[in-house]
Amino acid sequence: MSGSNKPALGKMSVRVVLWSFLVFVLAAAGQTSLIVWLPRWLPEANRWYLAVVILIYWLLLAIAFAALIGRQINNRLEQPMRELGEAAGHVAQGDFSVYVAPRHVEGTRQWNSTDQMFADFNTMVAELGSIETMKNDFVSNVSHEIKNPLAIITTHAKALERDAISDDRRKAYAHTIVDASMRLNTLVTNTLKLNKLESQSIVAEAADYDVASQLTDAALALYDLFAIKGIALELDVEDHATVHADPGIVSLIWSNVLGNALKYTEPGGHVKLRQTSTSSGITVEIIDDGCGMSETEAAHIFDKFYQGATAHAAEGNGLGMVMVKRAVDLSHGTITVRSSQGSGTTVTITLPAAAGF
């Protein structure tokens, strides 16, 4: 139960105690009145009626009190529990459209623990529904991403079974199968990486380390690929810049963003990796003059399996930037993407500087 509801529960308990005390006082006052006034109205010989009247009085009070308590228990406990039980049964059967309406308006004096319980249940069902939708979308997208490479592999493998096929054609088919297999392998690898990142909430291996050196290593690892494609890679980083993060998680950021810059920049283009520092954070900008993105594509860049309508969409699987965003979040950093179609893209990542830097 949420902490915000505790004061309301305290007030309710106080009201119950006060009402119980008031009922007891009124009942005792009624008995006293009977003891005082009935002897004046009854003859001496019939004084024994006084005990009978008092007994009947308390019996009627007990019946009325029991009926009132029974009604309250039914209204406040049994009926809400029945409603909640029926709703839970629907949820157990996979219906996440269930909504149990609270009895009162939140924030008013009438709002009580039952209303809060219903509100928390509705929030839980909404979250479960959202998770179920995301799971279904994820399975659908993964199935779609796997289906295409498998279809390519199957088609070209059958083509290789033909007897009358030239060596050049056979090599081309084999090369296509290898490419599709590598794409499948990348999809599975990235899916596992993303699943690991999404299941993490605490970074256990965070440490102070030199991110400038890590950026240099990441650029050098891809330098040959940039050179083969004819793209100029410019590196502008400080001699030393310390962050407090998990080096393995942060390395995913640089490899994926630099990989995208390589993929979406045409031969003869330029990519610049620039790093600067302040007392509170380390900022890294990766700037390319490639094909860029439209506003619609940029708005979905962190959506799973979204690749936009580019000529290079078939080269990826739409999980790279999702992993980047999750890695930045786990590192307590921020990421922004600025892009316009035909004018390139700038990705800016800021990570918190290590204490004492």
Short mmCIF file of C-alpha atoms in Angstrom, two decimals:
data_model
loop_
_atom_site.label_atom_id
_atom_site.label_comp_id
_atom_site.label_asym_id
_atom_site.label_seq_id
_atom_site.Cartn_x
_atom_site.Cartn_y
_atom_site.Cartn_z
CA MET A 1 0.00 0.00 0.00
CA SER A 2 1.35 3.40 -0.89
CA GLY A 3 2.76 5.67 1.78
CA SER A 4 0.53 8.54 0.64
CA ASN A 5 -2.53 6.65 1.93
CA LYS A 6 -1.28 6.23 5.53
CA PRO A 7 -2.68 9.56 6.82
CA ALA A 8 -6.11 8.63 5.41
CA LEU A 9 -5.96 5.28 7.18
CA GLY A 10 -5.01 7.03 10.43
CA LYS A 11 -7.99 9.37 10.17
CA MET A 12 -10.30 6.43 9.45
CA SER A 13 -9.06 4.55 12.54
CA VAL A 14 -9.60 7.62 14.69
CA ARG A 15 -13.14 8.01 13.33
CA VAL A 16 -13.94 4.35 14.08
CA VAL A 17 -12.70 4.72 17.67
CA LEU A 18 -14.65 7.95 18.18
CA TRP A 19 -17.87 6.52 16.76
CA SER A 20 -17.53 3.37 18.87
CA PHE A 21 -16.96 5.46 21.98
CA LEU A 22 -19.95 7.67 21.15
CA VAL A 23 -22.22 4.65 20.60
CA PHE A 24 -21.12 3.15 23.92
CA VAL A 25 -21.73 6.44 25.76
CA LEU A 26 -25.19 6.82 24.18
CA ALA A 27 -26.10 3.21 25.03
CA ALA A 28 -24.98 3.67 28.61
CA ALA A 29 -26.92 6.94 28.82
CA GLY A 30 -30.03 5.15 27.52
CA GLN A 31 -29.68 2.45 30.17
CA THR A 32 -29.23 5.08 32.88
CA SER A 33 -32.36 6.87 31.69
CA LEU A 34 -34.34 3.63 31.89
CA ILE A 35 -33.09 2.93 35.41
CA VAL A 36 -34.00 6.46 36.54
CA TRP A 37 -37.39 6.96 34.86
CA LEU A 38 -38.99 3.51 34.67
CA PRO A 39 -39.40 3.08 38.48
CA ARG A 40 -41.42 6.30 38.56
CA TRP A 41 -43.85 4.93 35.99
CA LEU A 42 -44.14 1.37 37.30
CA PRO A 43 -45.86 0.26 40.51
CA GLU A 44 -43.72 -1.16 43.31
CA ALA A 45 -45.03 -4.65 42.65
CA ASN A 46 -43.96 -4.55 39.01
CA ARG A 47 -40.40 -3.34 39.54
CA TRP A 48 -39.13 -6.68 38.18
CA TYR A 49 -40.22 -5.43 34.75
CA LEU A 50 -37.26 -3.07 34.94
CA ALA A 51 -34.77 -5.91 34.51
CA VAL A 52 -36.77 -7.31 31.58
CA VAL A 53 -36.94 -3.89 29.87
CA ILE A 54 -33.20 -3.33 30.29
CA LEU A 55 -32.47 -6.81 28.93
CA ILE A 56 -34.72 -6.15 25.91
CA TYR A 57 -33.05 -2.74 25.47
CA TRP A 58 -29.55 -4.26 25.24
CA LEU A 59 -30.83 -7.08 23.04
CA LEU A 60 -32.26 -4.56 20.56
CA LEU A 61 -29.03 -2.54 20.68
CA ALA A 62 -26.99 -5.70 20.04
CA ILE A 63 -29.19 -6.64 17.06
CA ALA A 64 -28.96 -3.11 15.61
CA PHE A 65 -25.20 -2.96 16.18
CA ALA A 66 -24.68 -6.42 14.63
CA ALA A 67 -26.77 -5.44 11.59
CA LEU A 68 -24.78 -2.21 11.21
CA ILE A 69 -21.43 -4.02 11.55
CA GLY A 70 -22.57 -6.73 9.12
CA ARG A 71 -23.58 -4.11 6.57
CA GLN A 72 -20.25 -2.32 6.98
CA ILE A 73 -18.30 -5.57 6.61
CA ASN A 74 -20.25 -6.42 3.46
CA ASN A 75 -19.81 -2.95 1.94
CA ARG A 76 -16.19 -2.41 2.95
CA LEU A 77 -14.76 -5.95 2.79
CA GLU A 78 -16.84 -8.71 1.24
CA GLN A 79 -18.23 -6.86 -1.79
CA PRO A 80 -14.90 -5.18 -2.69
CA MET A 81 -13.12 -8.52 -2.29
CA ARG A 82 -15.67 -10.17 -4.57
CA GLU A 83 -15.18 -7.46 -7.20
CA LEU A 84 -11.43 -7.72 -6.90
CA GLY A 85 -11.57 -11.52 -7.06
CA GLU A 86 -13.67 -11.47 -10.24
CA ALA A 87 -11.33 -8.93 -11.81
CA ALA A 88 -8.27 -10.98 -10.83
CA GLY A 89 -9.91 -14.02 -12.42
CA HIS A 90 -10.25 -12.15 -15.73
CA VAL A 91 -6.61 -11.05 -15.53
CA ALA A 92 -5.52 -14.63 -14.83
CA GLN A 93 -7.27 -15.61 -18.10
CA GLY A 94 -5.30 -12.99 -20.02
CA ASP A 95 -7.81 -10.13 -20.07
CA PHE A 96 -5.86 -6.95 -19.30
CA SER A 97 -8.73 -4.59 -20.11
CA VAL A 98 -10.21 -5.09 -16.63
CA TYR A 99 -10.87 -1.93 -14.62
CA VAL A 100 -12.22 -1.82 -11.07
CA ALA A 101 -13.68 1.62 -10.38
CA PRO A 102 -12.84 3.14 -6.97
CA ARG A 103 -15.88 4.13 -4.90
CA HIS A 104 -14.75 7.72 -4.30
CA VAL A 105 -12.76 10.47 -5.96
CA GLU A 106 -9.06 10.41 -5.14
CA GLY A 107 -7.95 13.26 -2.93
CA THR A 108 -11.30 13.70 -1.23
CA ARG A 109 -12.04 12.91 2.42
CA GLN A 110 -14.06 9.85 1.37
CA TRP A 111 -11.06 8.22 -0.33
CA ASN A 112 -10.15 5.16 1.75
CA SER A 113 -7.99 2.02 1.73
CA THR A 114 -10.43 0.13 -0.50
CA ASP A 115 -10.30 2.89 -3.11
CA GLN A 116 -6.50 2.87 -2.92
CA MET A 117 -6.45 -0.91 -3.32
CA PHE A 118 -8.62 -0.66 -6.45
CA ALA A 119 -6.42 2.11 -7.86
CA ASP A 120 -3.25 0.05 -7.24
CA PHE A 121 -4.89 -2.99 -8.85
CA ASN A 122 -5.81 -0.95 -11.94
CA THR A 123 -2.22 0.33 -12.17
CA MET A 124 -0.89 -3.21 -11.90
CA VAL A 125 -3.23 -4.48 -14.64
CA ALA A 126 -2.27 -1.57 -16.91
CA GLU A 127 1.43 -2.37 -16.41
CA LEU A 128 0.82 -6.07 -17.07
CA GLY A 129 -1.09 -5.19 -20.23
CA SER A 130 1.75 -2.97 -21.39
CA ILE A 131 4.31 -5.71 -20.73
CA GLU A 132 2.15 -8.25 -22.58
CA THR A 133 1.86 -5.90 -25.56
CA MET A 134 5.60 -5.29 -25.61
CA LYS A 135 6.26 -9.05 -25.36
CA ASN A 136 3.92 -9.79 -28.26
CA ASP A 137 5.46 -7.02 -30.35
CA PHE A 138 8.95 -8.25 -29.50
CA VAL A 139 8.13 -11.85 -30.47
CA SER A 140 6.45 -10.66 -33.68
CA ASN A 141 9.40 -8.46 -34.62
CA VAL A 142 11.99 -11.13 -33.80
CA SER A 143 10.02 -13.67 -35.83
CA HIS A 144 9.92 -11.27 -38.77
CA GLU A 145 13.65 -10.51 -38.52
CA ILE A 146 14.49 -14.23 -38.37
CA LYS A 147 12.10 -15.20 -41.17
CA ASN A 148 13.77 -13.10 -43.88
CA PRO A 149 17.35 -14.45 -43.47
CA LEU A 150 16.01 -18.00 -43.12
CA ALA A 151 14.06 -17.60 -46.36
CA ILE A 152 17.23 -16.36 -48.10
CA ILE A 153 19.28 -19.25 -46.73
CA THR A 154 16.65 -21.80 -47.74
CA THR A 155 16.23 -20.40 -51.26
CA HIS A 156 19.94 -20.21 -52.01
CA ALA A 157 20.70 -23.57 -50.38
CA LYS A 158 18.13 -25.20 -52.70
CA ALA A 159 19.74 -23.40 -55.63
CA LEU A 160 23.10 -24.89 -54.66
CA GLU A 161 21.61 -28.39 -54.98
CA ARG A 162 21.22 -27.97 -58.73
CA ASP A 163 23.70 -29.82 -60.87
CA ALA A 164 23.85 -27.33 -63.73
CA ILE A 165 25.26 -24.28 -61.95
CA SER A 166 28.42 -22.34 -62.67
CA ASP A 167 31.19 -21.92 -60.11
CA ASP A 168 30.68 -18.16 -60.06
CA ARG A 169 26.98 -18.57 -59.38
CA ARG A 170 27.71 -21.20 -56.70
CA LYS A 171 30.14 -18.84 -54.97
CA ALA A 172 27.59 -16.01 -55.13
CA TYR A 173 24.92 -18.22 -53.57
CA ALA A 174 27.32 -19.34 -50.84
CA HIS A 175 28.29 -15.73 -50.14
CA THR A 176 24.61 -14.78 -49.80
CA ILE A 177 24.04 -17.67 -47.38
CA VAL A 178 27.01 -16.58 -45.27
CA ASP A 179 25.72 -12.98 -45.17
CA ALA A 180 22.26 -14.12 -44.09
CA SER A 181 23.77 -16.41 -41.46
CA MET A 182 25.90 -13.57 -40.09
CA ARG A 183 22.81 -11.37 -39.95
CA LEU A 184 21.00 -14.06 -37.96
CA ASN A 185 23.98 -14.40 -35.64
CA THR A 186 24.09 -10.64 -35.11
CA LEU A 187 20.37 -10.58 -34.35
CA VAL A 188 20.68 -13.34 -31.74
CA THR A 189 23.78 -11.74 -30.21
CA ASN A 190 22.19 -8.30 -29.99
CA THR A 191 18.96 -9.75 -28.60
CA LEU A 192 20.90 -11.50 -25.83
CA LYS A 193 22.89 -8.34 -25.10
CA LEU A 194 19.73 -6.25 -24.96
CA ASN A 195 18.02 -8.78 -22.70
CA LYS A 196 21.01 -8.66 -20.34
CA LEU A 197 21.00 -4.86 -20.32
CA GLU A 198 17.24 -4.64 -19.74
CA SER A 199 17.40 -7.11 -16.85
CA GLN A 200 20.03 -5.01 -15.09
CA SER A 201 19.04 -2.28 -12.65
CA ILE A 202 22.32 -1.99 -10.74
CA VAL A 203 25.73 -1.81 -12.42
CA ALA A 204 27.84 -4.00 -10.15
CA GLU A 205 31.12 -3.57 -12.09
CA ALA A 206 31.17 0.24 -12.23
CA ALA A 207 34.60 1.76 -11.66
CA ASP A 208 36.60 4.91 -12.37
CA TYR A 209 38.36 4.57 -15.73
CA ASP A 210 39.75 6.67 -18.58
CA VAL A 211 37.00 7.02 -21.18
CA ALA A 212 39.31 9.03 -23.50
CA SER A 213 41.51 5.96 -23.89
CA GLN A 214 38.41 3.80 -24.46
CA LEU A 215 37.18 6.16 -27.21
CA THR A 216 40.56 6.00 -28.91
CA ASP A 217 40.54 2.20 -28.83
CA ALA A 218 36.98 2.10 -30.22
CA ALA A 219 37.97 4.38 -33.11
CA LEU A 220 41.12 2.39 -33.87
CA ALA A 221 39.13 -0.87 -33.89
CA LEU A 222 36.97 0.47 -36.74
CA TYR A 223 39.64 2.57 -38.47
CA ASP A 224 40.35 -0.01 -41.21
CA LEU A 225 36.63 -0.29 -42.04
CA PHE A 226 36.40 3.50 -42.37
CA ALA A 227 39.49 3.50 -44.61
CA ILE A 228 38.16 0.68 -46.82
CA LYS A 229 34.90 2.57 -47.35
CA GLY A 230 36.78 5.83 -48.00
CA ILE A 231 35.38 7.74 -45.03
CA ALA A 232 37.59 10.18 -43.13
CA LEU A 233 37.49 9.53 -39.36
CA GLU A 234 38.60 12.48 -37.23
CA LEU A 235 39.36 11.98 -33.53
CA ASP A 236 39.40 14.92 -31.10
CA VAL A 237 39.62 13.67 -27.53
CA GLU A 238 41.42 14.81 -24.40
CA ASP A 239 44.51 13.10 -23.05
CA HIS A 240 42.60 11.91 -20.01
CA ALA A 241 38.94 11.92 -18.96
CA THR A 242 37.65 9.80 -16.07
CA VAL A 243 34.11 8.50 -15.71
CA HIS A 244 32.53 6.18 -13.14
CA ALA A 245 30.75 3.44 -15.08
CA ASP A 246 31.00 -0.14 -16.29
CA PRO A 247 33.58 -0.13 -19.13
CA GLY A 248 31.92 -3.14 -20.80
CA ILE A 249 28.51 -1.45 -20.90
CA VAL A 250 29.87 1.91 -22.07
CA SER A 251 31.90 0.25 -24.84
CA LEU A 252 28.60 -0.86 -26.41
CA ILE A 253 27.71 2.81 -26.84
CA TRP A 254 30.80 3.73 -28.86
CA SER A 255 30.83 0.58 -31.04
CA ASN A 256 27.16 0.95 -31.99
CA VAL A 257 27.13 4.71 -32.61
CA LEU A 258 30.39 4.62 -34.59
CA GLY A 259 29.07 1.58 -36.46
CA ASN A 260 25.94 3.53 -37.45
CA ALA A 261 28.06 6.48 -38.59
CA LEU A 262 30.10 4.10 -40.75
CA LYS A 263 26.96 2.44 -42.14
CA TYR A 264 25.01 5.59 -43.01
CA THR A 265 27.88 7.72 -44.35
CA GLU A 266 28.66 7.39 -48.05
CA PRO A 267 32.21 6.99 -49.43
CA GLY A 268 34.04 10.30 -49.37
CA GLY A 269 32.16 11.43 -46.28
CA HIS A 270 33.44 12.48 -42.87
CA VAL A 271 32.88 11.27 -39.30
CA LYS A 272 34.14 13.20 -36.28
CA LEU A 273 34.41 11.90 -32.73
CA ARG A 274 34.81 14.78 -30.28
CA GLN A 275 35.09 14.55 -26.49
CA THR A 276 35.06 17.39 -23.96
CA SER A 277 34.91 17.57 -20.17
CA THR A 278 33.40 19.71 -17.46
CA SER A 279 33.55 19.34 -13.70
CA SER A 280 30.26 17.40 -13.71
CA GLY A 281 30.32 15.38 -16.90
CA ILE A 282 32.10 13.99 -19.96
CA THR A 283 30.46 14.83 -23.30
CA VAL A 284 31.07 12.80 -26.45
CA GLU A 285 29.78 13.88 -29.86
CA ILE A 286 29.83 11.60 -32.90
CA ILE A 287 29.09 13.68 -35.99
CA ASP A 288 28.67 12.39 -39.53
CA ASP A 289 27.63 13.97 -42.84
CA GLY A 290 25.75 10.90 -44.03
CA CYS A 291 22.19 10.42 -45.22
CA GLY A 292 20.60 11.60 -41.96
CA MET A 293 17.03 10.98 -40.87
CA SER A 294 13.65 12.62 -41.15
CA GLU A 295 11.89 13.90 -38.01
CA THR A 296 9.65 10.83 -38.01
CA GLU A 297 12.61 8.45 -38.19
CA ALA A 298 14.50 10.37 -35.49
CA ALA A 299 11.48 10.16 -33.17
CA HIS A 300 11.57 6.33 -33.35
CA ILE A 301 15.32 5.82 -33.24
CA PHE A 302 15.16 4.17 -29.80
CA ASP A 303 12.26 1.83 -30.69
CA LYS A 304 13.06 -1.88 -30.95
CA PHE A 305 13.56 -3.15 -34.52
CA TYR A 306 12.85 0.27 -36.05
CA GLN A 307 15.23 0.94 -38.95
CA GLY A 308 13.58 3.68 -40.98
CA ALA A 309 13.24 3.84 -44.75
CA THR A 310 16.93 3.96 -45.67
CA ALA A 311 18.93 2.02 -48.21
CA HIS A 312 20.96 0.49 -45.36
CA ALA A 313 17.99 -0.85 -43.36
CA ALA A 314 18.67 -4.42 -44.45
CA GLU A 315 22.18 -4.25 -42.94
CA GLY A 316 20.94 -3.97 -39.35
CA ASN A 317 18.25 -5.31 -37.07
CA GLY A 318 17.02 -2.19 -35.26
CA LEU A 319 18.47 -3.07 -31.84
CA GLY A 320 21.70 -1.07 -31.83
CA MET A 321 20.33 2.27 -30.65
CA VAL A 322 18.00 0.52 -28.19
CA MET A 323 21.09 -0.99 -26.56
CA VAL A 324 22.82 2.38 -26.65
CA LYS A 325 19.93 4.07 -24.86
CA ARG A 326 19.78 1.36 -22.20
CA ALA A 327 23.56 1.48 -21.71
CA VAL A 328 23.44 5.27 -21.30
CA ASP A 329 20.59 4.98 -18.78
CA LEU A 330 22.46 2.36 -16.76
CA SER A 331 25.49 4.67 -16.74
CA HIS A 332 23.31 7.56 -15.44
CA GLY A 333 24.01 9.58 -18.56
CA THR A 334 21.98 11.31 -21.26
CA ILE A 335 21.78 10.95 -25.02
CA THR A 336 20.38 13.26 -27.69
CA VAL A 337 20.18 12.78 -31.46
CA ARG A 338 20.03 15.65 -33.94
CA SER A 339 19.53 14.81 -37.57
CA SER A 340 18.05 16.07 -40.81
CA GLN A 341 17.61 14.15 -44.02
CA GLY A 342 20.60 14.55 -46.32
CA SER A 343 22.60 16.57 -43.78
CA GLY A 344 24.00 13.95 -41.42
CA THR A 345 23.48 13.08 -37.79
CA THR A 346 24.97 14.20 -34.48
CA VAL A 347 24.73 11.90 -31.47
CA THR A 348 25.63 13.51 -28.15
CA ILE A 349 26.26 11.39 -25.06
CA THR A 350 27.00 12.83 -21.64
CA LEU A 351 28.28 10.65 -18.81
CA PRO A 352 28.85 11.76 -15.22
CA ALA A 353 32.47 12.48 -14.39
CA ALA A 354 34.14 10.43 -11.68
CA ALA A 355 34.20 12.01 -8.22
CA GLY A 356 37.22 14.20 -7.72
CA PHE A 357 37.91 14.47 -11.45
#
